[in-house]
Amino acid sequence: MKTGLFCIIMLASLTTTAQRDSLPYASFPPAPDHYSAGTVVSRLLDGLGFRYYWATQGLRPVDLSFKPSPQARTSEETLEHIYSLSTMIIAAVGMDQNPQGQYKTFEELRKATLENFKKASSRMAGYSDSDLEKLKTDFNGQQLPFWNMINGPISDCLWHIGQVVSFRRSSGNPFSNKVELFLGVILN
């Protein structure tokens, strides 16, 4: 009986580790070797992905359904909004995005959001300063410079990830104290 229980616990642990390792941003990627407009935006998106990964790691159904007031979004609704913002970022850098609302589980939504951040970061890392200056994004029929993506969807994602961290603390599942955001490392 004890051996069977031990095997189940080990299998669950290995499954969780394998899932974590297959998702982008379980660890912070190395910094680029030079500064440019593209690498700075890429690094900003990497920071966003790293924060999102750890803000959503280990969320339980009770965390996902938590909302601080009747007028507020639940954590899951907030994560769906972050996903929609990630699709705006993908579109702004000229990449196809998956249609919204196709994800049936939190795990699928989480993976798709992390992959969007990773794709956008990879694309931006190769942009020169002049590429970024030419980049325009469509907003309600208006062509706007990439500045609006920084102060709009990218900053909005950071804002909402902070909400998820606050909500999970309020539902009794605080953010891991092993995550060192400033250094971008996981402490032992």
mmCIF file of N, CA, C and O in Angstrom, residues 3-38:
data_model
loop_
_atom_site.group_PDB
_atom_site.id
_atom_site.type_symbol
_atom_site.label_atom_id
_atom_site.label_comp_id
_atom_site.label_asym_id
_atom_site.label_seq_id
_atom_site.Cartn_x
_atom_site.Cartn_y
_atom_site.Cartn_z
ATOM 1 N N THR A 3 3.956 1.510 -0.960
ATOM 2 C CA THR A 3 4.701 1.573 -2.221
ATOM 3 C C THR A 3 3.828 2.151 -3.328
ATOM 4 O O THR A 3 4.285 2.975 -4.119
ATOM 5 N N GLY A 4 2.584 1.737 -3.393
ATOM 6 C CA GLY A 4 1.653 2.249 -4.408
ATOM 7 C C GLY A 4 1.429 3.739 -4.251
ATOM 8 O O GLY A 4 1.433 4.492 -5.233
ATOM 9 N N LEU A 5 1.231 4.206 -3.012
ATOM 10 C CA LEU A 5 1.036 5.627 -2.745
ATOM 11 C C LEU A 5 2.288 6.417 -3.123
ATOM 12 O O LEU A 5 2.202 7.475 -3.740
ATOM 13 N N PHE A 6 3.461 5.871 -2.789
ATOM 14 C CA PHE A 6 4.717 6.530 -3.149
ATOM 15 C C PHE A 6 4.839 6.664 -4.666
ATOM 16 O O PHE A 6 5.223 7.713 -5.175
ATOM 17 N N CYS A 7 4.493 5.610 -5.404
ATOM 18 C CA CYS A 7 4.565 5.637 -6.883
ATOM 19 C C CYS A 7 3.618 6.688 -7.461
ATOM 20 O O CYS A 7 3.976 7.390 -8.409
ATOM 21 N N ILE A 8 2.430 6.801 -6.900
ATOM 22 C CA ILE A 8 1.459 7.794 -7.376
ATOM 23 C C ILE A 8 1.988 9.208 -7.143
ATOM 24 O O ILE A 8 1.934 10.056 -8.022
ATOM 25 N N ILE A 9 2.554 9.452 -5.973
ATOM 26 C CA ILE A 9 3.105 10.771 -5.655
ATOM 27 C C ILE A 9 4.271 11.087 -6.577
ATOM 28 O O ILE A 9 4.374 12.192 -7.113
ATOM 29 N N MET A 10 5.149 10.136 -6.822
ATOM 30 C CA MET A 10 6.296 10.361 -7.707
ATOM 31 C C MET A 10 5.843 10.623 -9.141
ATOM 32 O O MET A 10 6.372 11.507 -9.808
ATOM 33 N N LEU A 11 4.846 9.874 -9.611
ATOM 34 C CA LEU A 11 4.333 10.068 -10.964
ATOM 35 C C LEU A 11 3.718 11.457 -11.109
ATOM 36 O O LEU A 11 3.953 12.153 -12.096
ATOM 37 N N ALA A 12 2.944 11.882 -10.111
ATOM 38 C CA ALA A 12 2.348 13.224 -10.148
ATOM 39 C C ALA A 12 3.438 14.287 -10.154
ATOM 40 O O ALA A 12 3.357 15.276 -10.881
ATOM 41 N N SER A 13 4.474 14.096 -9.369
ATOM 42 C CA SER A 13 5.582 15.054 -9.328
ATOM 43 C C SER A 13 6.301 15.120 -10.667
ATOM 44 O O SER A 13 6.616 16.205 -11.161
ATOM 45 N N LEU A 14 6.567 13.971 -11.273
ATOM 46 C CA LEU A 14 7.244 13.944 -12.568
ATOM 47 C C LEU A 14 6.388 14.576 -13.654
ATOM 48 O O LEU A 14 6.887 15.284 -14.521
ATOM 49 N N THR A 15 5.077 14.340 -13.612
ATOM 50 C CA THR A 15 4.160 14.929 -14.591
ATOM 51 C C THR A 15 4.162 16.442 -14.471
ATOM 52 O O THR A 15 4.245 17.161 -15.464
ATOM 53 N N THR A 16 4.105 16.959 -13.251
ATOM 54 C CA THR A 16 4.127 18.405 -13.028
ATOM 55 C C THR A 16 5.451 19.000 -13.504
ATOM 56 O O THR A 16 5.478 20.027 -14.171
ATOM 57 N N THR A 17 6.570 18.325 -13.203
ATOM 58 C CA THR A 17 7.872 18.811 -13.636
ATOM 59 C C THR A 17 7.979 18.794 -15.157
ATOM 60 O O THR A 17 8.452 19.750 -15.759
ATOM 61 N N ALA A 18 7.508 17.723 -15.780
ATOM 62 C CA ALA A 18 7.570 17.637 -17.248
ATOM 63 C C ALA A 18 6.721 18.729 -17.882
ATOM 64 O O ALA A 18 7.128 19.350 -18.867
ATOM 65 N N GLN A 19 5.534 18.999 -17.314
ATOM 66 C CA GLN A 19 4.680 20.052 -17.859
ATOM 67 C C GLN A 19 5.367 21.402 -17.700
ATOM 68 O O GLN A 19 5.394 22.194 -18.621
ATOM 69 N N ARG A 20 5.960 21.662 -16.543
ATOM 70 C CA ARG A 20 6.628 22.933 -16.300
ATOM 71 C C ARG A 20 7.782 23.116 -17.273
ATOM 72 O O ARG A 20 7.965 24.181 -17.837
ATOM 73 N N ASP A 21 8.559 22.057 -17.461
ATOM 74 C CA ASP A 21 9.719 22.168 -18.334
ATOM 75 C C ASP A 21 9.333 22.330 -19.800
ATOM 76 O O ASP A 21 10.129 22.806 -20.592
ATOM 77 N N SER A 22 8.117 21.945 -20.178
ATOM 78 C CA SER A 22 7.710 22.070 -21.575
ATOM 79 C C SER A 22 7.109 23.436 -21.885
ATOM 80 O O SER A 22 6.865 23.745 -23.047
ATOM 81 N N LEU A 23 6.882 24.243 -20.888
ATOM 82 C CA LEU A 23 6.309 25.565 -21.092
ATOM 83 C C LEU A 23 7.404 26.630 -21.099
ATOM 84 O O LEU A 23 8.375 26.534 -20.341
ATOM 85 N N PRO A 24 7.230 27.639 -21.947
ATOM 86 C CA PRO A 24 8.203 28.741 -21.922
ATOM 87 C C PRO A 24 8.159 29.485 -20.581
ATOM 88 O O PRO A 24 7.118 29.548 -19.937
ATOM 89 N N TYR A 25 9.284 30.017 -20.192
ATOM 90 C CA TYR A 25 9.449 30.939 -19.071
ATOM 91 C C TYR A 25 9.442 30.303 -17.685
ATOM 92 O O TYR A 25 9.309 30.999 -16.690
ATOM 93 N N ALA A 26 9.646 28.976 -17.603
ATOM 94 C CA ALA A 26 9.864 28.379 -16.286
ATOM 95 C C ALA A 26 11.143 28.959 -15.695
ATOM 96 O O ALA A 26 11.282 29.100 -14.486
ATOM 97 N N SER A 27 12.065 29.311 -16.577
ATOM 98 C CA SER A 27 13.274 30.022 -16.166
ATOM 99 C C SER A 27 13.418 31.234 -17.077
ATOM 100 O O SER A 27 12.849 31.286 -18.165
ATOM 101 N N PHE A 28 14.162 32.195 -16.594
ATOM 102 C CA PHE A 28 14.346 33.437 -17.343
ATOM 103 C C PHE A 28 15.413 33.205 -18.403
ATOM 104 O O PHE A 28 16.498 32.727 -18.094
ATOM 105 N N PRO A 29 15.128 33.533 -19.659
ATOM 106 C CA PRO A 29 16.135 33.320 -20.706
ATOM 107 C C PRO A 29 17.338 34.247 -20.513
ATOM 108 O O PRO A 29 17.230 35.309 -19.895
ATOM 109 N N PRO A 30 18.482 33.854 -21.066
ATOM 110 C CA PRO A 30 19.669 34.718 -20.959
ATOM 111 C C PRO A 30 19.429 36.076 -21.627
ATOM 112 O O PRO A 30 18.658 36.174 -22.582
ATOM 113 N N ALA A 31 20.086 37.084 -21.123
ATOM 114 C CA ALA A 31 19.960 38.432 -21.695
ATOM 115 C C ALA A 31 20.629 38.481 -23.063
ATOM 116 O O ALA A 31 21.621 37.787 -23.300
ATOM 117 N N PRO A 32 20.094 39.311 -23.956
ATOM 118 C CA PRO A 32 20.763 39.498 -25.252
ATOM 119 C C PRO A 32 22.169 40.054 -25.043
ATOM 120 O O PRO A 32 22.471 40.642 -24.003
ATOM 121 N N ASP A 33 23.014 39.885 -26.054
ATOM 122 C CA ASP A 33 24.388 40.358 -25.927
ATOM 123 C C ASP A 33 24.574 41.812 -26.332
ATOM 124 O O ASP A 33 25.681 42.342 -26.263
ATOM 125 N N HIS A 34 23.487 42.468 -26.756
ATOM 126 C CA HIS A 34 23.569 43.874 -27.127
ATOM 127 C C HIS A 34 22.217 44.556 -26.864
ATOM 128 O O HIS A 34 21.204 43.889 -26.702
ATOM 129 N N TYR A 35 22.264 45.861 -26.807
ATOM 130 C CA TYR A 35 21.056 46.650 -26.624
ATOM 131 C C TYR A 35 20.626 47.236 -27.960
ATOM 132 O O TYR A 35 21.431 47.794 -28.694
ATOM 133 N N SER A 36 19.340 47.080 -28.245
ATOM 134 C CA SER A 36 18.717 47.748 -29.391
ATOM 135 C C SER A 36 17.248 47.903 -29.012
ATOM 136 O O SER A 36 16.795 47.323 -28.020
ATOM 137 N N ALA A 37 16.529 48.643 -29.781
ATOM 138 C CA ALA A 37 15.095 48.786 -29.489
ATOM 139 C C ALA A 37 14.431 47.410 -29.462
ATOM 140 O O ALA A 37 13.641 47.103 -28.569
ATOM 141 N N GLY A 38 14.778 46.557 -30.421
ATOM 142 C CA GLY A 38 14.172 45.223 -30.492
ATOM 143 C C GLY A 38 14.526 44.339 -29.317
ATOM 144 O O GLY A 38 13.663 43.653 -28.765
#
